[in-house]
PDB file of C-alpha atoms in Angstrom:
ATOM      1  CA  UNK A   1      60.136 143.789  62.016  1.00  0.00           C
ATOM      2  CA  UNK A   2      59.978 141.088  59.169  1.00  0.00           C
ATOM      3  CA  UNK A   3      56.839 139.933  57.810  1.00  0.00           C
ATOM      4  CA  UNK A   4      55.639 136.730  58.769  1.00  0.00           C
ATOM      5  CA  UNK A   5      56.613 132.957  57.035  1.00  0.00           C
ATOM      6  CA  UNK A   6      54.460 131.372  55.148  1.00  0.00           C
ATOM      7  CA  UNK A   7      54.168 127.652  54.992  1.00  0.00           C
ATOM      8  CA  UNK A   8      53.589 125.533  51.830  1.00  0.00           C
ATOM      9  CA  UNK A   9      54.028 122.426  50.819  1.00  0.00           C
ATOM     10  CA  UNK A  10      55.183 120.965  47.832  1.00  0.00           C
ATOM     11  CA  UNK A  11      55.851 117.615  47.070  1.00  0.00           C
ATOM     12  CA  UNK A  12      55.582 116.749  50.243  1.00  0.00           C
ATOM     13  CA  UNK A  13      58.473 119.161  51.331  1.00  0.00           C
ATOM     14  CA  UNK A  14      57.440 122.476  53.597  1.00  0.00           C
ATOM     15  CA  UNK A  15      59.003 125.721  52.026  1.00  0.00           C
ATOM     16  CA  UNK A  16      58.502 128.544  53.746  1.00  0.00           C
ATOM     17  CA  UNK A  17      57.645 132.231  52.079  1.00  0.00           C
ATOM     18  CA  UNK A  18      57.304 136.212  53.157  1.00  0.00           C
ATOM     19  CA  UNK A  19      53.922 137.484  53.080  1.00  0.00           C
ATOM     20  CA  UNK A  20      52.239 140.661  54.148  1.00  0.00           C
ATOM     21  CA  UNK A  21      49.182 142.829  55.001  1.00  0.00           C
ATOM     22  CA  UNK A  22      45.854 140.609  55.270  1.00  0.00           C
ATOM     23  CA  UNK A  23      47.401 137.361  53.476  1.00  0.00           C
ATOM     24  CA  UNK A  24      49.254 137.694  56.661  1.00  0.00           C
ATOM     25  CA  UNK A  25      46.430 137.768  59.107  1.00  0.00           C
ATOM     26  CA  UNK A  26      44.466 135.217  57.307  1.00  0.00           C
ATOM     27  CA  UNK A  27      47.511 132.732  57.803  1.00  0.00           C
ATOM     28  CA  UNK A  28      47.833 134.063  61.382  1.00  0.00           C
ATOM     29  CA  UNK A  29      44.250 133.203  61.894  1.00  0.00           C
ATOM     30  CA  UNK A  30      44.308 129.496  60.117  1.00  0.00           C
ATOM     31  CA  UNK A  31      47.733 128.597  61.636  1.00  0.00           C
ATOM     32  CA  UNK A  32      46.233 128.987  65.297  1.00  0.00           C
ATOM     33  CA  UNK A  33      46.863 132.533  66.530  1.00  0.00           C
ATOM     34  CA  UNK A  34      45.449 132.867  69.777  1.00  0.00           C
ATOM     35  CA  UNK A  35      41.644 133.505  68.707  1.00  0.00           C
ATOM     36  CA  UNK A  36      41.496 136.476  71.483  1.00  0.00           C
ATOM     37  CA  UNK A  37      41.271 140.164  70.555  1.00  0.00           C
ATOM     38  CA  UNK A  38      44.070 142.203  71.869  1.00  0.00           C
ATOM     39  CA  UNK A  39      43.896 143.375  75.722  1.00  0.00           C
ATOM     40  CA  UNK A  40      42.826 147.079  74.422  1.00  0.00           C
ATOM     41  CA  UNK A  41      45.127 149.835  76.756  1.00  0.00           C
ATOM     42  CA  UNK A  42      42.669 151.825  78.524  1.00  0.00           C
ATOM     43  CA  UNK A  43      42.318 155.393  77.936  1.00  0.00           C
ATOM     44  CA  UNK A  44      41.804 156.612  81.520  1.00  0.00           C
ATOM     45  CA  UNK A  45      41.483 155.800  85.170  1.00  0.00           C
ATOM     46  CA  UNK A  46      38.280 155.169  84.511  1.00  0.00           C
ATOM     47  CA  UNK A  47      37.828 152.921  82.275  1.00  0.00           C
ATOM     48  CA  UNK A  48      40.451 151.271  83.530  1.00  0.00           C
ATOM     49  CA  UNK A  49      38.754 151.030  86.896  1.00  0.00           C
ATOM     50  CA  UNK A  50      35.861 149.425  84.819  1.00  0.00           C
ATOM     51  CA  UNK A  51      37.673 147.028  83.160  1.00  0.00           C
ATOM     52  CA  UNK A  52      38.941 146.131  87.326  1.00  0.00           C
ATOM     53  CA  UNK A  53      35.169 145.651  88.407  1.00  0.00           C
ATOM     54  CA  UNK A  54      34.218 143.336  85.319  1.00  0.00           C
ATOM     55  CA  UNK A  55      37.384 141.236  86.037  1.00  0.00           C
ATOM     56  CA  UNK A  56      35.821 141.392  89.811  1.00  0.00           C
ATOM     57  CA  UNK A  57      32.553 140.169  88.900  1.00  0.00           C
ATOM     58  CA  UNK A  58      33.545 137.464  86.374  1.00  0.00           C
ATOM     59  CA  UNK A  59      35.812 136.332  89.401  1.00  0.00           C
ATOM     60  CA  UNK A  60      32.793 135.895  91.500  1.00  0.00           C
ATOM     61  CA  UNK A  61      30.324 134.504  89.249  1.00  0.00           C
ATOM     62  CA  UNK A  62      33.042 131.728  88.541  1.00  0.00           C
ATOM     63  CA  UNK A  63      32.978 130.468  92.020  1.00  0.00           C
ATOM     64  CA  UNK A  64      30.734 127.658  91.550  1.00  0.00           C
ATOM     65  CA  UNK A  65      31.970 125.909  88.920  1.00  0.00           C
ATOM     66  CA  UNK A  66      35.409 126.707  90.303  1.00  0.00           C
ATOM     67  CA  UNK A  67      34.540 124.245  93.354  1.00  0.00           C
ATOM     68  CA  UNK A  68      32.979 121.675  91.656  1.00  0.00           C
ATOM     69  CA  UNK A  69      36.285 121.914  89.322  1.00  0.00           C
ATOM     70  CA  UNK A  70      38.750 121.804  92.095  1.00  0.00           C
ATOM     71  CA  UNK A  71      36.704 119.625  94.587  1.00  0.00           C
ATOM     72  CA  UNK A  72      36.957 122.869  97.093  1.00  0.00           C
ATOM     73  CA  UNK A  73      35.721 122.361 100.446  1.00  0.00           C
ATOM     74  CA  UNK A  74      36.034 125.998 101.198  1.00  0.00           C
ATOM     75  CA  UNK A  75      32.737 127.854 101.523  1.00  0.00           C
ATOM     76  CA  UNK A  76      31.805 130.140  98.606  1.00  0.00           C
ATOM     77  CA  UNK A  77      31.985 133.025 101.200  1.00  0.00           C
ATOM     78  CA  UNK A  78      35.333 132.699 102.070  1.00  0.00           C
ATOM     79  CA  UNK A  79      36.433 132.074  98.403  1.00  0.00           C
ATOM     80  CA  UNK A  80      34.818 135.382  97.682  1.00  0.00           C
ATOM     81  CA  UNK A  81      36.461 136.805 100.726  1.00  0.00           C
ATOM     82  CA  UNK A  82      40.202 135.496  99.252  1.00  0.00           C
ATOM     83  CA  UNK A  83      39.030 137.109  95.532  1.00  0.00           C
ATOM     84  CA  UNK A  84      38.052 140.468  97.538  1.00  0.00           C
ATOM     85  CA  UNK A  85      41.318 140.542  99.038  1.00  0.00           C
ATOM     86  CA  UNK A  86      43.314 140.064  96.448  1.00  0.00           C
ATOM     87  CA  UNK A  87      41.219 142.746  94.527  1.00  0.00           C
ATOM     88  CA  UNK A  88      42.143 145.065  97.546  1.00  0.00           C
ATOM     89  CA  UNK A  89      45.996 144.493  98.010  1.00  0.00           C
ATOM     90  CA  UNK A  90      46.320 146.422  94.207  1.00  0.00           C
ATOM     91  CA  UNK A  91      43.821 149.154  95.704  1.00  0.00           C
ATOM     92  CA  UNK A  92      45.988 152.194  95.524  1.00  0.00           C
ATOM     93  CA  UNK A  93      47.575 151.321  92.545  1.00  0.00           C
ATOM     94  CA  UNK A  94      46.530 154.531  90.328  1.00  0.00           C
ATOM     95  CA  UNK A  95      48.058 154.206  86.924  1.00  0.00           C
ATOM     96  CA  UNK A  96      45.665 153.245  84.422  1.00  0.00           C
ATOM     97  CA  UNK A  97      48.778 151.107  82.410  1.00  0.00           C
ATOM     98  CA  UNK A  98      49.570 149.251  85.613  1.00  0.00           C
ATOM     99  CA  UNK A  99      45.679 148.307  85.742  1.00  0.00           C
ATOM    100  CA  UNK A 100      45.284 146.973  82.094  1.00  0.00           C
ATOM    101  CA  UNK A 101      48.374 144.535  82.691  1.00  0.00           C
ATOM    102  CA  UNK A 102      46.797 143.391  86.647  1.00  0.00           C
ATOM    103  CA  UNK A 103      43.313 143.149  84.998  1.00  0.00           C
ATOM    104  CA  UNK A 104      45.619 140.940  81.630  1.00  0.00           C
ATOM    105  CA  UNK A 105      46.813 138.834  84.777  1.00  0.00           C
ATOM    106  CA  UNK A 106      43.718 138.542  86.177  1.00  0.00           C
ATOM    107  CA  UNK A 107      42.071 136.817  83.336  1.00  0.00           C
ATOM    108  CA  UNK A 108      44.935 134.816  82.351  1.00  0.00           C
ATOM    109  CA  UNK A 109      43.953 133.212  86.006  1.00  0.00           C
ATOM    110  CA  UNK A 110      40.648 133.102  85.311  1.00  0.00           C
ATOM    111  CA  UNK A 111      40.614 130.842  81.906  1.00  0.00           C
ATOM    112  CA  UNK A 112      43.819 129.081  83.371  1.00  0.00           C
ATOM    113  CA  UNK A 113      40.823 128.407  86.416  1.00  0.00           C
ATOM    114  CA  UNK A 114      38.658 127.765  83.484  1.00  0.00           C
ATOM    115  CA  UNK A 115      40.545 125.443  81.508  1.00  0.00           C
ATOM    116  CA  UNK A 116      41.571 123.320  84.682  1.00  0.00           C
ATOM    117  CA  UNK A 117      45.521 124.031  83.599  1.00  0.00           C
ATOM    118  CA  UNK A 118      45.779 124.848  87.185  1.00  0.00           C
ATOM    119  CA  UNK A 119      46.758 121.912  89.837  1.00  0.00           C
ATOM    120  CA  UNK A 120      44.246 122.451  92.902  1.00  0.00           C
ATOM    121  CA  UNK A 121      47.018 123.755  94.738  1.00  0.00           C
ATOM    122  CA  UNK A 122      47.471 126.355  92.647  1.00  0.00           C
ATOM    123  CA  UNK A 123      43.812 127.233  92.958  1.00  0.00           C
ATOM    124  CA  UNK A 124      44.332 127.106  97.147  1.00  0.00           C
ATOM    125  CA  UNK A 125      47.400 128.963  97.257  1.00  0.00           C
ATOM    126  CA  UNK A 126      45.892 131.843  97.834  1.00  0.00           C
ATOM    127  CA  UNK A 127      44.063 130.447 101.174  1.00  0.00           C
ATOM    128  CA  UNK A 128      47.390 129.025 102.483  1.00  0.00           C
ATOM    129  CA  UNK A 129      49.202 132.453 101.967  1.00  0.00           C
ATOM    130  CA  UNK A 130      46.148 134.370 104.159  1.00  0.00           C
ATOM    131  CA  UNK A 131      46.434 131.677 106.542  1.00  0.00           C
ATOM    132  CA  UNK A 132      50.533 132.473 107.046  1.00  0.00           C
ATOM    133  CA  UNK A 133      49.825 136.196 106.958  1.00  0.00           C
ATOM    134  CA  UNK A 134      47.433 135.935 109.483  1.00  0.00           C
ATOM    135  CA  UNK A 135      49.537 133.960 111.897  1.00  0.00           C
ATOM    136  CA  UNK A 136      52.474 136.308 111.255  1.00  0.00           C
ATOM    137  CA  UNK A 137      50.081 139.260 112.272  1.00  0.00           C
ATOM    138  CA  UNK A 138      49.077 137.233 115.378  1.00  0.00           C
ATOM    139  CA  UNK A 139      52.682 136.907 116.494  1.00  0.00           C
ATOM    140  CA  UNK A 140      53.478 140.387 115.724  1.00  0.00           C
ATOM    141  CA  UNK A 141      50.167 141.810 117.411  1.00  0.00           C
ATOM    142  CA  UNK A 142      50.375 139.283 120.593  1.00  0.00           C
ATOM    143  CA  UNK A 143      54.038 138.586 120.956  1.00  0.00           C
ATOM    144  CA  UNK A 144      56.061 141.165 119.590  1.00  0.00           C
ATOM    145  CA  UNK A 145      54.088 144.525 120.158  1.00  0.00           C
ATOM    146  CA  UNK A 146      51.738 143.464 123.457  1.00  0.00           C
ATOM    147  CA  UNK A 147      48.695 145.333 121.517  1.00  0.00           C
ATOM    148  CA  UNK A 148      46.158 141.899 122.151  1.00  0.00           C
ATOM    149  CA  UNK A 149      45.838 138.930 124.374  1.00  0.00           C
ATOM    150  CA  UNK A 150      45.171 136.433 122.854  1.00  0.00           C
ATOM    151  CA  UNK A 151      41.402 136.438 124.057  1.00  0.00           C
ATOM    152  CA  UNK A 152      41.113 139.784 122.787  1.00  0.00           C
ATOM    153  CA  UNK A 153      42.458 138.942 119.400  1.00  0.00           C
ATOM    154  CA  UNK A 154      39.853 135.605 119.199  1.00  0.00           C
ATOM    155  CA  UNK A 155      36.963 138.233 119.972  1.00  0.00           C
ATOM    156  CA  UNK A 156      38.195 140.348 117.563  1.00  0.00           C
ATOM    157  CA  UNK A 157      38.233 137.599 115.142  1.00  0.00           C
ATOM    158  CA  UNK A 158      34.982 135.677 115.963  1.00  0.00           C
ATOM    159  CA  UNK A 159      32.953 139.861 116.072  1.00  0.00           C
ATOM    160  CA  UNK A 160      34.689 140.152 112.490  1.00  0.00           C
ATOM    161  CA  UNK A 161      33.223 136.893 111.454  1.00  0.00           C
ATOM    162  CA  UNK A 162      29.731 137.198 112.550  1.00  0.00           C
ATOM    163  CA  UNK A 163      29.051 140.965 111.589  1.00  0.00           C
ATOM    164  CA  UNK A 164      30.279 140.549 108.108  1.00  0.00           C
ATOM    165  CA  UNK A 165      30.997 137.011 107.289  1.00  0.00           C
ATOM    166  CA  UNK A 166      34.539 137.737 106.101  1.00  0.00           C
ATOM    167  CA  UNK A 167      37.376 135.897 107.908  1.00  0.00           C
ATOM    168  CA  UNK A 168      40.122 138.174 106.584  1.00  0.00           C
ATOM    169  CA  UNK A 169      41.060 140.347 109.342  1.00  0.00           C
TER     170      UNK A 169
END
């Protein structure tokens, strides 16, 4: 790999030159390099698993300002619920690699969130996909396999809601 460019200018023209070693990082650092420390590779499950939880918790303590952000009519429990879930789709996922680059994700959502770079139906995707998964399991449950009625299925839905205040199924 080449060392980094330089720029100068003299007499008004830009010329560019190779430097090294901490000149390098200083011009790194004054031309606008990200600011952020490196996403450090975790040494085992573990920590990785840590690194998960904090990503968790920062998720959840954003809420608030997330729906005064995005104008979210959407209760802070079922936001929570949507965070939770997407949490647990990833929950037998194992390798502490593949956790460092889903918990690098993660916050690149979070200060995307942050930043308001995100259109608000970015931010509501996330609803709309539950909302199509759980109609597709209703059709499959009801329809396809015979394993509810349809009453049983809203009791099943309305017991879920009450006893634990989650709406994901």
């Amino acid at each position: 790999m080449s060392a980094p460019m330089a720029a100068t200018t003299v007499a008004g023209a830009v010329t560019r030159s190779r430097i090294s070693g901490s000149a390098a990082k200083a011009a790194y650092t004054q031309t606008g390099g990200s600011g952020r420390e490196a996403t450090p590779l975790s040494g085992s499950f573990a920590e990785a698993r840590s690194r998960v939880l904090n990503l968790y918790r920062t998720s959840i303590r954003d809420i608030p300002e997330m729906r005064k952000n995005y104008n979210l009519n959407e209760t802070p429990a079922l936001i929570r619920d949507c965070i939770r879930a997407q949490f647990e789709m990833h929950a037998g996922v194992r390798d502490a690699k593949v956790l460092d680059m889903l918990v690098f994700k993660g916050r690149q959502n979070i200060d995307e969130i942050r930043a308001q770079w995100k259109g608000r139906h970015q931010v509501t995707a996330f609803l709309r996909w539950q909302a199509e998964q759980d109609g597709k399991f209703e059709a499959w449950a009801v329809g396809e396999k015979g394993l509810f009625s349809e009453a049983e299925l809203a009791a099943n839905k309305a017991h879920a809601e009450k006893t634990s205040g989650c709406s994901i199924m």
